[in-house]
Coordinates of C-alpha atoms and ligand atoms in Angstrom, one line a residue:
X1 CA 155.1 100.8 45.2
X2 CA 151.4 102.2 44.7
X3 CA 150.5 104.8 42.1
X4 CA 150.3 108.1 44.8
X5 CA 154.5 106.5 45.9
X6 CA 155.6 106.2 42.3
X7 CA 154.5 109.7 41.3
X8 CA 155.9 111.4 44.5
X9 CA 159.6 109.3 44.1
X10 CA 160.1 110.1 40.3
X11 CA 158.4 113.8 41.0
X12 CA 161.5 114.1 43.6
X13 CA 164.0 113.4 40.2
X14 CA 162.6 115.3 37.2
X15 CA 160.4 118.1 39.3
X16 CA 156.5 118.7 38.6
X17 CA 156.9 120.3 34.8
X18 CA 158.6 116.6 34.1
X19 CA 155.2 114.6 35.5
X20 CA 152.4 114.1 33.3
X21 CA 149.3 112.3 35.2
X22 CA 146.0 113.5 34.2
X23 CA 144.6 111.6 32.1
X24 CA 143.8 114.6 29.1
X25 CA 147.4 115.6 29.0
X26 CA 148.6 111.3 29.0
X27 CA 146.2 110.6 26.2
X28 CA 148.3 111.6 23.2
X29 CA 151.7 109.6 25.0
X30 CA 149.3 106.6 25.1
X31 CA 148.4 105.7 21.0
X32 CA 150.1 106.7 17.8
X33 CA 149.5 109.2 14.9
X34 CA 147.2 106.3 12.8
X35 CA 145.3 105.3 16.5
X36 CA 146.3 102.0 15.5
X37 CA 147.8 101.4 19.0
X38 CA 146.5 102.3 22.1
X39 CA 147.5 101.8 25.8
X40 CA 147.6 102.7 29.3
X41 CA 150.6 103.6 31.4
X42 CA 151.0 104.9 35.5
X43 CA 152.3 108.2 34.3
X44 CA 154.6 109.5 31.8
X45 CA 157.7 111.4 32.8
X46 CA 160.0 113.4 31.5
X47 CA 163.4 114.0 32.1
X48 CA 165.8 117.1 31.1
X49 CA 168.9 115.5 32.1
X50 CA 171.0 111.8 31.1
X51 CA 171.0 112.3 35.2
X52 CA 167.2 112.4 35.6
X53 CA 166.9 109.6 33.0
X54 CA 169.0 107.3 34.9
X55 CA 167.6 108.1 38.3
X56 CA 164.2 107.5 36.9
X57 CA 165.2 103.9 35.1
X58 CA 167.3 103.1 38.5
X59 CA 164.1 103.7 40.8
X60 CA 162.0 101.6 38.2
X61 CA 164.6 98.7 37.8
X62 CA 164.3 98.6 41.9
X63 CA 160.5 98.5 41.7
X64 CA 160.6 96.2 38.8
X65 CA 158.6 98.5 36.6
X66 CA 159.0 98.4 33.2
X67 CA 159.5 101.6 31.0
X68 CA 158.2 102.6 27.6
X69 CA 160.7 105.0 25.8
X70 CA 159.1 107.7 23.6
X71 CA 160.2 110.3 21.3
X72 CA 158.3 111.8 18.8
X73 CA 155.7 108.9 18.7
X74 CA 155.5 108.9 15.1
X75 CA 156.9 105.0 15.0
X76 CA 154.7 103.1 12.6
X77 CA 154.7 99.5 14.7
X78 CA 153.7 101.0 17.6
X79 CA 157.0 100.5 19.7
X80 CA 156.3 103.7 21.8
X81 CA 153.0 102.4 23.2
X82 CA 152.5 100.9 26.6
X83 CA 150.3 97.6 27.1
X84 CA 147.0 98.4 28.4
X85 CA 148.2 96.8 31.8
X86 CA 148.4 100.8 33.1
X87 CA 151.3 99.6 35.3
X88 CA 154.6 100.5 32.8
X89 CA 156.0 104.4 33.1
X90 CA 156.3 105.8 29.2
X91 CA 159.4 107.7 29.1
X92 CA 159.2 110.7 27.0
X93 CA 162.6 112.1 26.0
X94 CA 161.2 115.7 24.4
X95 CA 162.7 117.9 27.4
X96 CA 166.0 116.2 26.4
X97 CA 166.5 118.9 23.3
X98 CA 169.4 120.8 23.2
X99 CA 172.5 120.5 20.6
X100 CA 175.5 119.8 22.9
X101 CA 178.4 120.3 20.5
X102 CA 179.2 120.6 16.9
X103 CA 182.4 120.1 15.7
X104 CA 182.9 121.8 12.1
X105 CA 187.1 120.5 11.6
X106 CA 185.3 116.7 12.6
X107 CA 182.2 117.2 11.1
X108 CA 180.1 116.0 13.5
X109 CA 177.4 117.1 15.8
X110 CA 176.8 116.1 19.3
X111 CA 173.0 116.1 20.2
X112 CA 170.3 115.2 22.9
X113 CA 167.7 112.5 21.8
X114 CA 164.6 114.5 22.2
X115 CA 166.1 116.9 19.4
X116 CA 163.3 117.0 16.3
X117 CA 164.9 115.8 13.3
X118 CA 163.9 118.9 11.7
X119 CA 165.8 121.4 14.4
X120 CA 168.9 118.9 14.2
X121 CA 169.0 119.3 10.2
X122 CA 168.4 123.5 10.7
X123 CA 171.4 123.3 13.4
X124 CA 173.0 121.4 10.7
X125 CA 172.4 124.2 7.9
X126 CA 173.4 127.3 10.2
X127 CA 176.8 126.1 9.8
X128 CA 176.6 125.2 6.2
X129 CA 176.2 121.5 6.9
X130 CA 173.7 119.0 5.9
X131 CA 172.3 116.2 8.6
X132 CA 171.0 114.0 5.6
X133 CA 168.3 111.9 7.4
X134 CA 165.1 112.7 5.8
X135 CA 161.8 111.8 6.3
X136 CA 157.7 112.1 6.2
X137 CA 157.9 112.7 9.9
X138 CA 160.9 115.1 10.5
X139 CA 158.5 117.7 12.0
X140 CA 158.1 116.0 14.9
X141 CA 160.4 112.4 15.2
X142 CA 162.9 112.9 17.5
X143 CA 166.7 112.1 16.9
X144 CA 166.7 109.2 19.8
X145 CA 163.2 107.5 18.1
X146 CA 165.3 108.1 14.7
X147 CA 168.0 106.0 15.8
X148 CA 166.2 103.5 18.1
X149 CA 164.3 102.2 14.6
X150 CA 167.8 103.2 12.6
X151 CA 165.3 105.2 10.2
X152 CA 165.5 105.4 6.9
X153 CA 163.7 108.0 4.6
X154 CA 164.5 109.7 1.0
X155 CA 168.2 110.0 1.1
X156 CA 169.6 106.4 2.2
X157 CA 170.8 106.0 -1.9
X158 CA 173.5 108.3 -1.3
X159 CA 173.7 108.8 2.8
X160 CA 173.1 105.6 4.2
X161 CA 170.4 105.3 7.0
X162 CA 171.1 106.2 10.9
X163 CA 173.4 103.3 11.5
X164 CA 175.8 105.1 8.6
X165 CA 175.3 108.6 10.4
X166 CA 176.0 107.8 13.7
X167 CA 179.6 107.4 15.4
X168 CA 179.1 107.8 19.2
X169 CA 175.8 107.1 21.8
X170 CA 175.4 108.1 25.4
X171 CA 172.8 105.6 26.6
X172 CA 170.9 104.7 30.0
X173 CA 171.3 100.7 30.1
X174 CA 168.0 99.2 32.0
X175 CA 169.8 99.2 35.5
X176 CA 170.2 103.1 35.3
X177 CA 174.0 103.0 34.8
X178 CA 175.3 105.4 32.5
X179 CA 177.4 104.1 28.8
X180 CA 179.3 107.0 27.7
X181 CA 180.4 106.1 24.1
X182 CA 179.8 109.7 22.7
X183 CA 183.1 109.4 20.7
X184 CA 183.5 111.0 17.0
X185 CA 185.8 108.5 16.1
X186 CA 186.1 107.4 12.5
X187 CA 187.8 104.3 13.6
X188 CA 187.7 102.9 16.2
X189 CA 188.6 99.1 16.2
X190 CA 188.9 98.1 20.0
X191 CA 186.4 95.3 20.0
X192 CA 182.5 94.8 19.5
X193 CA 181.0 98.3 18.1
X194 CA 178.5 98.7 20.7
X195 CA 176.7 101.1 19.8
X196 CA 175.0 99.0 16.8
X197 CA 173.1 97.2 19.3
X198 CA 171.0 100.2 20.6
X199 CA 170.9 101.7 17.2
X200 CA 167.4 99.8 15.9
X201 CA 166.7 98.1 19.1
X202 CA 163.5 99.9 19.5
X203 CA 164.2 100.9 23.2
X204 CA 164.5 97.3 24.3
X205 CA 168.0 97.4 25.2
X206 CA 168.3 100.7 27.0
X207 CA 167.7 104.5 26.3
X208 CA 169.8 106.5 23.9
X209 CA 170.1 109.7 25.4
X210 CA 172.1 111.4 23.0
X211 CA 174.5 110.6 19.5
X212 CA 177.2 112.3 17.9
X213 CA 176.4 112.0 14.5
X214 CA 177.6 112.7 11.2
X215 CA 177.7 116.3 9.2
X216 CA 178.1 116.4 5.3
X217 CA 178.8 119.2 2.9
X218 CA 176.1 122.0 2.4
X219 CA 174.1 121.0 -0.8
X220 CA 174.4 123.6 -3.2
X221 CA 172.6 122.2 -6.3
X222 CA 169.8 120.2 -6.9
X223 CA 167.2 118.9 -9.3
X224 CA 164.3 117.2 -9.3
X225 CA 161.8 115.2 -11.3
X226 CA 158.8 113.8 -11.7
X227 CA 158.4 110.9 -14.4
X228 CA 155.8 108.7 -15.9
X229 CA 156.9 104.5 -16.7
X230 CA 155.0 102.0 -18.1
X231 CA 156.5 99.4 -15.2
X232 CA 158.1 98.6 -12.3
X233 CA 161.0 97.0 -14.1
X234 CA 161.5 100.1 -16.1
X235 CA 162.0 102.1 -13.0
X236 CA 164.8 99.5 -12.1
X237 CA 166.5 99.9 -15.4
X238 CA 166.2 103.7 -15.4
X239 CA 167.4 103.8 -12.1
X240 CA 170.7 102.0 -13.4
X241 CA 171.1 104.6 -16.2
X242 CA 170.8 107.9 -13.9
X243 CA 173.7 106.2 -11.7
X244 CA 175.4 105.1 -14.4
X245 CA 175.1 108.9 -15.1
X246 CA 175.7 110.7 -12.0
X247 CA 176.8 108.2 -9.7
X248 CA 176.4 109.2 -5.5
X249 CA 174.6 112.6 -7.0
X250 CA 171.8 110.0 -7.3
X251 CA 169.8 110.6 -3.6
X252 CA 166.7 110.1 -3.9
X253 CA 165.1 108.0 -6.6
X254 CA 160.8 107.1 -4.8
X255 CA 158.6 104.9 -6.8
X256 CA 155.0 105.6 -6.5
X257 CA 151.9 103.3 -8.0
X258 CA 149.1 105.1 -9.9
X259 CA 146.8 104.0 -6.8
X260 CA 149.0 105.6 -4.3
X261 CA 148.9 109.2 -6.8
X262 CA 145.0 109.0 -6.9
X263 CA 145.1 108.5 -3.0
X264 CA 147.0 111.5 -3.0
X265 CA 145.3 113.1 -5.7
X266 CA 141.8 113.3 -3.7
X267 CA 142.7 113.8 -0.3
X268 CA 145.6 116.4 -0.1
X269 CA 144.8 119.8 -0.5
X270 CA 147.0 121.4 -3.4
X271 CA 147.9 118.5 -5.1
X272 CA 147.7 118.3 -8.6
X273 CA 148.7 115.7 -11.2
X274 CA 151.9 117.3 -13.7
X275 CA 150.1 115.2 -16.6
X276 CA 147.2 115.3 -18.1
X277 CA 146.7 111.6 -18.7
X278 CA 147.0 108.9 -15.8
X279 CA 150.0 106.3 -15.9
X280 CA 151.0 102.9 -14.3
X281 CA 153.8 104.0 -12.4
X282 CA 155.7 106.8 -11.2
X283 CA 159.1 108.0 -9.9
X284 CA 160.0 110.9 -8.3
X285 CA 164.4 111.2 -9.1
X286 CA 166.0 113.7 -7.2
X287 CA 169.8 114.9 -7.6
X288 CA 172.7 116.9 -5.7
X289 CA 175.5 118.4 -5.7
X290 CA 178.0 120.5 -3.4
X291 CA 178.5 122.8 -6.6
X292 CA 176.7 125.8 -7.1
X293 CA 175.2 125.8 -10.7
X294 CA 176.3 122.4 -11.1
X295 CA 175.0 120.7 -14.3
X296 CA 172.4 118.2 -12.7
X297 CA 169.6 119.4 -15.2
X298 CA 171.9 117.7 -18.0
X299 CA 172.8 115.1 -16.7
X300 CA 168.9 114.2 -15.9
X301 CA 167.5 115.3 -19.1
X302 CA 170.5 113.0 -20.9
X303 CA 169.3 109.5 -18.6
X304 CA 165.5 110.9 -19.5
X305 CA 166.4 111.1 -23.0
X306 CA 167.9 107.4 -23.1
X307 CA 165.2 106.1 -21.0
X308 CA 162.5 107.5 -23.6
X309 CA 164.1 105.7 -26.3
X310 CA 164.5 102.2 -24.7
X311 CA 160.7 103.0 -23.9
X312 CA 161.5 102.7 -20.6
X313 CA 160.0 106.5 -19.8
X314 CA 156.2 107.9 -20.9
X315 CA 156.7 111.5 -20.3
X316 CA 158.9 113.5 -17.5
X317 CA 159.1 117.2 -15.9
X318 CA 162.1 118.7 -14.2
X319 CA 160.7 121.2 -11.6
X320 CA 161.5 124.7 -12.6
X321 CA 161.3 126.4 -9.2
X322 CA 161.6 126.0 -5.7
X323 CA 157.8 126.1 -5.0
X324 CA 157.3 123.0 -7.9
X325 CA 160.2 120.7 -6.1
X326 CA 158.1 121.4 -2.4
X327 CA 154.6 120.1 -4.7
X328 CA 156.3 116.9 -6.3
X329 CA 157.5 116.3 -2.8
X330 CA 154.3 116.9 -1.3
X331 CA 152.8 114.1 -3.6
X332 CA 155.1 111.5 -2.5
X333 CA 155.5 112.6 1.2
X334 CA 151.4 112.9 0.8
X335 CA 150.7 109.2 0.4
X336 CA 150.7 107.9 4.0
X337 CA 148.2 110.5 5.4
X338 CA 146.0 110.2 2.1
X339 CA 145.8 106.3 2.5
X340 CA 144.0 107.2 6.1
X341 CA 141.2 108.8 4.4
X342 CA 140.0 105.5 2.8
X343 CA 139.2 103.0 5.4
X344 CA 141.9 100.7 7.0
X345 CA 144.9 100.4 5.7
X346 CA 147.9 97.3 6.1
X347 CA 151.0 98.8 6.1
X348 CA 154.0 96.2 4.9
X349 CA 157.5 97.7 4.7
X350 CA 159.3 95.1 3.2
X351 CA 163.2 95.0 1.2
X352 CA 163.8 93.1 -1.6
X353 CA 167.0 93.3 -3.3
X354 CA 166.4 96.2 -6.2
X355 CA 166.8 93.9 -9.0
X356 CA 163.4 91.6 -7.5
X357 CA 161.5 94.6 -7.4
X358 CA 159.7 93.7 -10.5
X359 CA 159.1 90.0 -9.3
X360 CA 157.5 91.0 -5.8
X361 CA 155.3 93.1 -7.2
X362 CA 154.1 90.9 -10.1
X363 CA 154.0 88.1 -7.8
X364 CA 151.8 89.8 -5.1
X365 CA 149.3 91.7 -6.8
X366 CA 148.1 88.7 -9.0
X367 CA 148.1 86.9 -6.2
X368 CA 146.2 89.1 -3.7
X369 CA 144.0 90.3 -6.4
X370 CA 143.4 86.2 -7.6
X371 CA 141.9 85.7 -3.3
X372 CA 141.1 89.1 -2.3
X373 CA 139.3 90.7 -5.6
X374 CA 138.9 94.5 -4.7
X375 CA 141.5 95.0 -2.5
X376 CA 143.7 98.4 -3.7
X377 CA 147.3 97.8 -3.4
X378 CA 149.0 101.6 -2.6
X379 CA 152.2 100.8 -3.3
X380 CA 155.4 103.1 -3.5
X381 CA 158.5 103.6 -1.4
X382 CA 162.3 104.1 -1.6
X383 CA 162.8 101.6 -4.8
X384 CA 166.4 102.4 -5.0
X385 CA 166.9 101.2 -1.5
X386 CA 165.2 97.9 -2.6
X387 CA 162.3 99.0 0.1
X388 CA 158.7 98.8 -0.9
X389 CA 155.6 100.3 1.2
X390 CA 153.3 97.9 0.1
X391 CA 150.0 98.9 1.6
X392 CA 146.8 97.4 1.0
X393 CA 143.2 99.8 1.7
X394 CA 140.1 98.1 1.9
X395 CA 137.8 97.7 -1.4
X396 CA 135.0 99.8 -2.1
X397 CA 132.0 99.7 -0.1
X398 CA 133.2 96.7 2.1
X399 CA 133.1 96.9 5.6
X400 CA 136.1 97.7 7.8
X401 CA 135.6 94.5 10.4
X402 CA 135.5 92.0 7.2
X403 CA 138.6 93.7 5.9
X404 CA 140.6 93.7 9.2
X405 CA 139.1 89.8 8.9
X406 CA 141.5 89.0 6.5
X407 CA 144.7 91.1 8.0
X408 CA 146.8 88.1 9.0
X409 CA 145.6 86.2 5.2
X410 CA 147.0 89.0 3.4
X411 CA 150.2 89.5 5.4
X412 CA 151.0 86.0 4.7
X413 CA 150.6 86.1 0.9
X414 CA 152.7 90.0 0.9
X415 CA 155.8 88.6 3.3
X416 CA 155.7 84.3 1.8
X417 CA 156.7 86.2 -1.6
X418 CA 159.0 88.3 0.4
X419 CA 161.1 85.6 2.3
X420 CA 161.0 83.9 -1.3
X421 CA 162.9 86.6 -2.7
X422 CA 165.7 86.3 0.6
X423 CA 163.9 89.5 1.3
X424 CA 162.8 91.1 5.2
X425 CA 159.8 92.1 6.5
X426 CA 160.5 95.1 8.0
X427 CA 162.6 97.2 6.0
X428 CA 163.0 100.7 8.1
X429 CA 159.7 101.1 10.4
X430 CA 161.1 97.8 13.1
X431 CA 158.9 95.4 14.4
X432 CA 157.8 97.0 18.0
X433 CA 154.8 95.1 18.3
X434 CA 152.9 95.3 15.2
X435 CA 155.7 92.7 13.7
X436 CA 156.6 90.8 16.6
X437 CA 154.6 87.8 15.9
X438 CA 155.9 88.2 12.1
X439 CA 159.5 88.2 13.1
X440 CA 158.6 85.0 14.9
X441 CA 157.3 83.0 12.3
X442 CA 159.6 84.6 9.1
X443 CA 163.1 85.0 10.7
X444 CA 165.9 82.2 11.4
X445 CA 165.6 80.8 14.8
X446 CA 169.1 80.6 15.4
X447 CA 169.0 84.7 14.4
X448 CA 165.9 85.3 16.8
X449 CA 168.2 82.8 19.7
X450 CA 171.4 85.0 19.4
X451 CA 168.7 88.1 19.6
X452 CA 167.1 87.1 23.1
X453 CA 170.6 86.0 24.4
X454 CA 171.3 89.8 24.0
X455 CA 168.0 91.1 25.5
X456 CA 168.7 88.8 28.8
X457 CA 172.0 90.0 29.1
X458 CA 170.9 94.1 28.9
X459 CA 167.7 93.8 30.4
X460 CA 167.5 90.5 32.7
X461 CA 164.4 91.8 34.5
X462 CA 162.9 92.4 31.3
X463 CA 161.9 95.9 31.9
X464 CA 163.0 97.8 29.1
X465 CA 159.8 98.1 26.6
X466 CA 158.5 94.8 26.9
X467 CA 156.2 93.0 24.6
X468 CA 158.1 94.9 21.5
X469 CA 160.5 93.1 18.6
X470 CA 160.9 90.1 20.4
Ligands
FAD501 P1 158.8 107.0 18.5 O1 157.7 106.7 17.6 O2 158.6 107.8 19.8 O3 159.5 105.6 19.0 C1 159.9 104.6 18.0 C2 160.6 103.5 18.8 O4 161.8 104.0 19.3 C3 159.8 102.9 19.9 O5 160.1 101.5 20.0 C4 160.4 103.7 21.1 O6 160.3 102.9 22.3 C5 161.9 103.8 20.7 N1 162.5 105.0 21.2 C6 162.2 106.3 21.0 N2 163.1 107.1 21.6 C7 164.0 106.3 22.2 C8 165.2 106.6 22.9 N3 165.6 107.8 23.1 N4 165.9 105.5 23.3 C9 165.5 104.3 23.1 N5 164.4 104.0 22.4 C10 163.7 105.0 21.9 N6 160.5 105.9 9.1 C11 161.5 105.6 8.2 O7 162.4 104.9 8.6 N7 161.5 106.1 6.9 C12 160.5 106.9 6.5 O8 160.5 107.4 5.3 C13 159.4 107.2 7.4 N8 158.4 108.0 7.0 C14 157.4 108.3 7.8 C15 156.4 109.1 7.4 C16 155.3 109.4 8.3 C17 154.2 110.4 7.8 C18 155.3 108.9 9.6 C19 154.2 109.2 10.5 C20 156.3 108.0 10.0 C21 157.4 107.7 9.1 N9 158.4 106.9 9.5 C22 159.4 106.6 8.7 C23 158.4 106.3 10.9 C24 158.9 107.1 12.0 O9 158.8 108.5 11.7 C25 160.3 106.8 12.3 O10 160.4 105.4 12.8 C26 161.0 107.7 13.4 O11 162.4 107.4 13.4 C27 160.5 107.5 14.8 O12 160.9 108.5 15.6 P2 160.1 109.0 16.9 O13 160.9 110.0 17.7 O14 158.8 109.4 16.6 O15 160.1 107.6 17.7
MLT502 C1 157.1 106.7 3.9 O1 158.2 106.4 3.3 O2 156.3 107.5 3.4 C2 156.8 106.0 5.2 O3 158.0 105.3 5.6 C3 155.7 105.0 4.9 C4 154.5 105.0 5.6 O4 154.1 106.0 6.2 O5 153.9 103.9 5.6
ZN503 ZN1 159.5 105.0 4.0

C-alpha cells in the first residue's frame, strides 16, 4: 500500500480531523520534549473511538505496518518515537479523552487513555476523591502513556505506582481484536492477571485504550518540608524515623543533591534557596492525612527534632502556606528542565533497595569522578522508593561531542554498581529504546527469553512499536 492508499483507507476510519500529514503539524509527534529522539513516520492518526483504534491497527496488521502508540509524548526513553524508516503510522491516542464512568460506592473511575493525568486527578477531586499518581509531567502525560511505562512519580511511598492503581484495561491487541477486561474487581482470581502484561509494556504488546482505575479518599491535611542533611545515609535513617512516626501518612519523601539545587537555582525563574548557607544534600518530606486539621506539623517537627539530635538533620522549614508548599515543589519538580540548560545530560533511573542508597552513591561518584574528573553528577529522585535519577551534565567548558564520547563509558560505571547492589536499570521511565541495548547486556537471559516468548505470542508480525524494550 503506497503513502496516497494508506492515508485515504485510515482517512475512511477516523475522518480528516483524525489525520495528521503535513509535515509542520507531524513534527512535534516525531521527537520528544529533551529532542533527544527523533523520527519519521507515514502519517500520524488519531482515533476518537476503541472502534477507530482497532480498525486502524486491523488495516495496518493486514498491510504489515507497524504502529508507534503515543500519548502525551513526555516518555523519557523515547518509546513514543518512530524509526527514521518514515514507513510506521504513530498512533496518537489524545482524541481518546473522555471519563467513561466513575463509581463513588467502588471507588473507581473508568477512563479513556488519552485523558491528561492532570484532568483525570481534577475528575478525581470533583467528587472528593484523590487519583494519587503524581508527577513532573501531569500537565500533559496521558493516562494510557502512564500506564504503558507503569509510572511512578512522588506518591508511590504510600500509593503504589500504576500497576497498584489499576484494576481493569480495555486494550486493542496487534491484530485489531478488541480485550475487554475493564472490570473493577478487587479480586479476581480466575487465572493469569492479564492486564500486568500491557501495564509497562511500552506499547509493544497492544494498545491500552482505556483503565478503570483506583480512587482514594480526598486528602484533607497536609504538610510539607524542606530539610538540609549532611548525607545520603542520613536521609535513609531519617526516613526510618518519620515512618516510624507517621507510618502510610509518609507520601512523599524526594532526595535532591546540592548540584541538582544549584541547577535549579540558576535556571528556574522564582526559585529561591530557604537557607542562607549551601548544604550537601536535601530532602523534600511531605505528609497527609484524610483529617482536617490533623496533627501532621507535630508529628514532623517531633522526627525533625530527633533527627537534629542524632545529627542526622542541619536545619529544616515546614512551609507555612499554600504558595510556599507550590515553591519547594517547584524546586524538586524544577530539576529535570534546569539540567537542560547546561549542555547534555545522561539520564540513569536506577532502583536500589533503600538501605544501598548510601553505597551506590559513594560508589559511583568516586568512581566517575576518579575517570571522568569534571563531570557534575545531578542527582536526586524518589529515595524512599529506593529510585535514584542519577544524571550526569557535562563539565565546564568541555565540548558536547567529547562528552556524548564517553556516554556508553559512563553508563557502564553508573548501572555495573547498580546490578552489584541486585539493583535495575530502569526504575520507572522503561527502556523504549534508549535502554534496549542496556536491558540486553544487564538483565537475566532466561528473564529477557520468557519476555520475547510473550512479544511473539501478542505481536507475531512484530508490528506493535518495534525496535523498543526488547
Ligand atoms: P508517551 O511518552 O506518549 O509514551 C510512553 C510509552 O508508552 C511509549 O512507549 C508509547 O509507545 C507507550 N504508550 C503511550 N500510550 C499508549 C497506549 N495508550 N497504549 C500502549 N502504549 C502506549 N515518569 C515517572 O514514572 N515518574 C516521574 O516522576 C516522571 N517525571 C517526569 C517529569 C518530567 C518533567 C517529564 C518530561 C517526564 C517524567 N516522567 C516521569 C516520564 C513520563 O512523563 C512518563 O513516562 C509518562 O507516564 C508518559 O506518559 P505519556 O502519555 O507522555 O506517554
Ligand atoms: C523526575 O522524577 O523528576 C523524573 O522522573 C526524572 C527526570 O526527568 O529525569
Ligand atoms: Zn522520577
Amino acid at each position: 500500500m503506497n503513502a496516497h492508499t494508506l492515508r485515504h483507507a485510515l482517512e475512511a476510519i477516523v475522518g480528516p480531523a483524525g489525520i495528521v500529514c503535513d509535515p509542520e503539524r507531524m513534527a512535534s509527534y516525531l521527537s520528544d520534549w529533551r529532542n533527544a529522539y527523533r523520527g519519521k513516520a507515514a502519517l500520524v492518526v488519531r482515533p476518537a473511538t476503541t472502534g477507530e483504534v482497532a480498525a486502524v491497527v486491523r488495516l495496518c496488521h493486514e498491510q504489515r505496518i507497524a504502529v508507534v502508540p503515543q500519548g502525551g509524548n513526555t516518555g523519557l526513553c523515547g518509546g513514543s518515537i518512530p524509526d527514521d524508516s518514515g514507513t510506521q503510522v504513530v498512533l496518537s491516542l489524545t482524541r481518546m479523552n473522555r471519563i467513561r464512568e466513575i463509581d463513588t460506592a467502588n471507588e473507581t473511575i473508568t477512563v479513556e487513555a488519552g485523558v491528561v493525568l492532570q484532568a483525570l486527578q481534577k475528575a478525581a477531586a470533583g467528587t472528593g476523591r484523590l487519583f494519587p499518581l503524581s508527577l513532573g509531567a501531569e500537565g500533559s502525560c496521558t493516562v494510557g502513556g502512564n500506564l504503558a511505562t507503569n509510572a511512578g512519580g512522588t506518591a508511590v511511598l504510600r500509593y503504589g505506582n500504576m500497576r497498584d492503581l489499576t484494576l481493569g484495561l480495555e486494550v486493542v491487541l496487534p491484530d485489531g481484536r478488541i480485550w475487554n477486561g475493564l472490570r473493577g474487581l478487587r479480586k479476581d482470581n480466575t487465572g493469569y492477571d492479564l492486564k500486568q502484561l500491557f501495564i509497562g509494556s511500552e506499547g509493544t504488546l497492544g494498545i491500552i485504550t482505556a483503565a478503570v482505575l483506583k480512587l482514594y479518599p480526598a486528602v484533607r491535611s497536609t504538610t510539607t518540608a524542606w530539610v538540609a542533611l549532611p548525607s545520603a545515609q542520613a536521609a535513609v535513617e531519617l526516613i526510618g524515623i518519620i515512618r516510624g512516626l507517621c507510618g502510610d501518612r509518609l507520601t512523599g519523601f524526594e532526595l535532591m543533591s546540592r548540584q541538582s539545587v544549584e541547577f535549579v537555582l540558576s535556571h528556574v525563574a522564582g526559585c529561591s534557596d530557604p537557607f542562607a548557607e549551601p548544604h550537601p544534600w536535601y530532602v523534600l518530606i511531605e505528609l497527609n492525612d484524610t483529617q482536617p486539621d490533623a496533627p501532621l506539623n507535630q508529628v514532623l517537627e517531633v522526627g525533625i527534632a530527633e533527627a537534629l539530635e542524632r545529627e542526622l538533620v542541619i536545619d529544616a522549614v515546614l512551609a507555612q502556606s499554600e504558595a510556599q508548599v507550590s515553591a519547594l515543589w517547584a524546586m524538586r519538580e524544577g530539576i529535570s528542565e534546569a539540567q537542560n540548560h547546561e549542555g547534555p545530560s545522561l539520564k540513569h533511573d536506577i532502583s536500589v533497595p533503600v538501605s544501598s542508597i548510601p553505597a551506590f552513591i559513594e560508589a559511583v561518584n568516586q568512581r566517575l569522578l576518579e575517570q571522568f574528573p569534571g563531570v557534575r553528577i545531578v542527582a536526586y529522585g524518589h529515595v524512599g522508593d529506593g529510585n535514584l535519577h542519577y544524571n550526569v551534565s557535562k563539565p565546564i567548558g568541555s565540548e558536547d561531542a567529547a562528552f556524548k564520547a564517553r556516554q556508553e563509558a559512563i553508563m557502564r560505571v553508573i548501572y555495573d554498581v547498580t546490578m552489584d547492589l541486585h539493583g535495575s536499570i530502569s526504575a520507572e521511565h522503561g527502556l523504549g529504546q534508549a535502554k534496549r541495548a542496556a536491558a540486553k547486556h544487564y538483565k537475566d537471559p532466561l528473564e529477557l527469553e520468557l519476555m520475547r516468548v510473550l512479544k511473539e505470542t501478542f505481536d507475531p508480525k512484530g508490528l506493535m512499536n518495534p525496535g523498543k524494550v526488547l
